[in-house]
Coordinates of C-alpha atoms in Angstrom, one line a residue:
N63 CA 27.9 3.0 -36.7
N64 CA 28.7 5.9 -34.4
N65 CA 24.9 6.4 -33.9
N66 CA 24.6 2.7 -32.8
N67 CA 27.4 3.2 -30.2
N68 CA 25.6 6.3 -28.9
N69 CA 22.3 4.3 -28.6
S70 CA 24.0 1.5 -26.7
D71 CA 25.8 4.0 -24.5
D72 CA 22.5 5.7 -23.8
A73 CA 20.8 2.3 -23.1
A74 CA 23.7 1.3 -20.8
T75 CA 23.4 4.6 -18.9
L76 CA 19.7 4.2 -18.6
L77 CA 20.1 0.6 -17.4
Q78 CA 22.6 1.6 -14.8
R79 CA 20.2 4.4 -13.6
A80 CA 17.3 1.9 -13.5
N81 CA 19.4 -0.6 -11.6
D82 CA 20.3 2.2 -9.1
Y83 CA 16.6 2.9 -8.6
I84 CA 16.0 -0.8 -8.1
Q85 CA 18.6 -0.9 -5.4
E86 CA 16.9 2.0 -3.7
E87 CA 13.6 0.2 -4.1
C88 CA 12.2 3.0 -6.3
L89 CA 10.5 0.5 -8.5
L90 CA 8.1 2.8 -10.4
A91 CA 11.0 5.2 -11.3
A92 CA 13.1 2.2 -12.5
A93 CA 10.2 1.0 -14.6
R94 CA 9.7 4.4 -16.2
L95 CA 13.4 4.2 -17.3
L96 CA 13.2 0.6 -18.4
R97 CA 10.2 1.3 -20.7
T98 CA 12.5 3.7 -22.7
I99 CA 15.1 1.0 -23.3
P100 CA 14.9 -1.5 -26.2
H101 CA 13.3 -4.7 -25.0
E102 CA 16.2 -6.9 -26.2
S103 CA 18.6 -5.0 -23.8
L104 CA 16.5 -6.0 -20.8
T105 CA 17.3 -8.9 -18.5
D106 CA 14.6 -11.4 -17.3
E107 CA 14.7 -9.5 -13.9
H108 CA 13.9 -6.2 -15.7
R109 CA 11.0 -7.8 -17.5
R110 CA 9.6 -9.2 -14.2
L111 CA 10.0 -5.8 -12.7
L112 CA 8.0 -4.3 -15.6
Q113 CA 5.2 -6.8 -15.0
V114 CA 5.1 -6.2 -11.3
T115 CA 5.1 -2.4 -11.7
Q116 CA 2.3 -2.7 -14.3
D117 CA 0.3 -4.7 -11.8
I118 CA 1.0 -2.0 -9.2
E119 CA -0.1 0.8 -11.5
E120 CA -3.3 -1.0 -12.5
S121 CA -4.1 -1.7 -8.8
T122 CA -3.5 1.9 -8.0
Q123 CA -5.9 3.0 -10.7
D124 CA -8.5 0.5 -9.4
L125 CA -8.1 2.0 -5.9
L126 CA -8.7 5.5 -7.3
H127 CA -12.2 4.5 -8.4
D128 CA -15.2 3.1 -6.5
P129 CA -15.3 -0.8 -6.4
D130 CA -17.2 -2.4 -9.3
S131 CA -20.2 -4.7 -8.8
S132 CA -17.9 -7.7 -8.2
W133 CA -17.2 -6.4 -4.7
T134 CA -19.6 -6.8 -1.8
K135 CA -19.9 -3.9 0.6
Q136 CA -19.5 -5.2 4.1
S137 CA -19.9 -2.2 6.4
S138 CA -19.5 1.5 6.7
T139 CA -18.5 3.1 9.9
T140 CA -17.8 6.6 11.0
T141 CA -15.2 7.4 13.7
T142 CA -14.7 10.8 15.3
S143 CA -11.5 12.0 16.7
S144 CA -10.2 15.3 18.2
H145 CA -6.9 16.6 17.2
P146 CA -5.2 20.0 16.8
S147 CA -5.3 21.5 13.4
V148 CA -3.7 24.5 11.8
S149 CA -6.0 26.9 9.9
S150 CA -5.9 30.5 9.1
S151 CA -9.7 30.8 9.1
T152 CA -10.3 29.8 12.7
T153 CA -9.5 32.0 15.6
S154 CA -9.8 29.8 18.7
T155 CA -6.2 30.1 20.0
A156 CA -3.7 32.3 18.3
S157 CA -0.1 33.0 19.0
R158 CA 2.8 34.7 17.3
S159 CA 6.0 32.8 16.6
S160 CA 9.4 34.3 16.5
S161 CA 9.0 34.9 12.7
S162 CA 5.9 37.0 13.5
S163 CA 3.6 34.7 11.5
L164 CA 0.2 34.0 13.0
V165 CA -0.3 30.4 14.1
V166 CA -3.9 29.4 14.8
R167 CA -4.8 26.2 16.6
K168 CA -8.3 24.9 17.2
K169 CA -9.6 21.6 18.6
T170 CA -11.8 20.1 15.9
K171 CA -13.8 17.0 15.6
K172 CA -13.2 15.2 12.3
T173 CA -15.2 12.2 11.0
R174 CA -13.6 9.5 9.1
D175 CA -15.7 7.0 7.1
T176 CA -14.4 3.5 6.7
T177 CA -15.8 1.3 4.1
I178 CA -15.0 -2.4 3.7
H179 CA -15.5 -4.3 0.5
Y180 CA -14.7 -7.9 -0.2
K181 CA -14.9 -10.5 -3.0
V182 CA -14.2 -14.2 -3.2
S183 CA -12.5 -15.7 -6.2
D184 CA -14.6 -17.9 -8.5
D185 CA -13.0 -21.1 -7.1
G186 CA -13.3 -19.9 -3.5
S187 CA -9.6 -20.1 -2.9
R188 CA -8.9 -16.4 -2.4
L189 CA -10.5 -13.6 -0.4
E190 CA -9.7 -10.1 -1.4
C191 CA -10.5 -7.2 0.9
R192 CA -10.5 -3.5 0.3
I193 CA -10.7 -1.0 3.1
D194 CA -11.2 2.6 2.2
C195 CA -10.5 5.3 4.8
I196 CA -8.6 8.5 5.1
V197 CA -5.3 8.4 7.0
E198 CA -3.8 11.6 8.3
S199 CA -0.4 12.2 6.8
S200 CA 1.3 12.2 10.2
L201 CA 0.0 8.6 10.8
L202 CA 1.1 7.2 7.4
V203 CA 4.6 6.1 8.3
P204 CA 3.6 4.6 11.7
L205 CA 0.7 2.7 10.0
L206 CA 3.0 1.3 7.3
S207 CA 5.5 0.3 10.0
V208 CA 2.9 -1.6 12.0
L209 CA 1.6 -3.3 8.9
N210 CA 5.1 -4.3 8.0
E211 CA 5.5 -6.2 11.3
T212 CA 3.6 -9.2 10.0
D213 CA 4.9 -11.6 12.7
L214 CA 3.1 -9.5 15.4
Y215 CA -0.3 -9.4 13.8
S216 CA -1.8 -12.0 16.2
S217 CA -0.7 -9.8 19.1
W218 CA -2.6 -6.7 18.1
I219 CA -5.3 -7.5 15.6
P220 CA -8.6 -8.0 17.6
S221 CA -9.5 -11.6 18.4
W222 CA -12.5 -13.0 20.2
T223 CA -13.3 -16.2 22.0
V224 CA -16.8 -15.3 23.3
P225 CA -19.4 -15.7 22.0
V226 CA -17.5 -17.2 19.0
T227 CA -13.9 -17.8 18.3
L228 CA -12.7 -15.3 15.6
G229 CA -9.3 -13.8 14.9
I230 CA -5.8 -14.4 13.9
A231 CA -4.3 -17.6 15.3
E232 CA -0.8 -17.3 13.7
S233 CA 1.0 -15.0 11.3
V234 CA 4.2 -16.3 9.7
Q235 CA 6.4 -14.4 7.3
L236 CA 7.4 -16.9 4.6
A237 CA 9.5 -14.5 2.5
R238 CA 10.7 -10.9 2.5
V239 CA 11.3 -9.8 -1.0
S240 CA 12.1 -6.2 -0.1
R241 CA 11.0 -3.5 2.3
G242 CA 7.2 -3.7 2.5
H243 CA 7.0 -6.6 0.1
Q244 CA 6.4 -9.8 1.9
L245 CA 4.7 -13.2 1.5
V246 CA 2.8 -14.0 4.7
H247 CA 0.8 -17.0 5.8
I248 CA -2.0 -16.0 8.2
T249 CA -4.0 -18.7 10.0
C250 CA -7.4 -17.5 11.3
N251 CA -9.8 -18.9 13.9
V252 CA -13.3 -18.7 12.5
P253 CA -16.6 -20.0 13.9
W254 CA -18.6 -23.0 12.7
P255 CA -19.6 -23.6 9.9
L256 CA -16.5 -22.1 8.4
S257 CA -14.0 -23.8 10.8
T258 CA -12.5 -27.1 9.8

């Protein structure tokens, strides 16, 4: 009987820690804890979270591999940018900081390949896009911030009216589940024969 009380105390402690992670929106950490708790101790919300995090983990694994044959490759572009980089092997400009360590800076040209893949569901009701590119770590937070401003998509995503009408007409946030988790309705202008 004492062993059962310890197990329920452990489960209660783990549930509380998992709930704390959920409040902090650390869903994968919460799911790792929830998987160690007996299924009968979980609420429906916990079970939904486990399903969502399983989907996230599967999607992440998919993104770590090249797209399979169900995807169509749209384009591949290369962009070049110049930015300062820090490297110990280049000696373009060197200076000593107050801690006497050598800081080396050199203007470099980096190329970034961008590849776009897409697939349409069997019933034609869903278009799924995958864009593969490298994002510098210093740009990750600004990029996520911009992508999170879904109501502003039509103001910055490129649109054209000549020679054809193509672009986002309207972007409306229908629901905000949590930080970075939104349901968005995007209306696009597309040329004939796709327009209705």
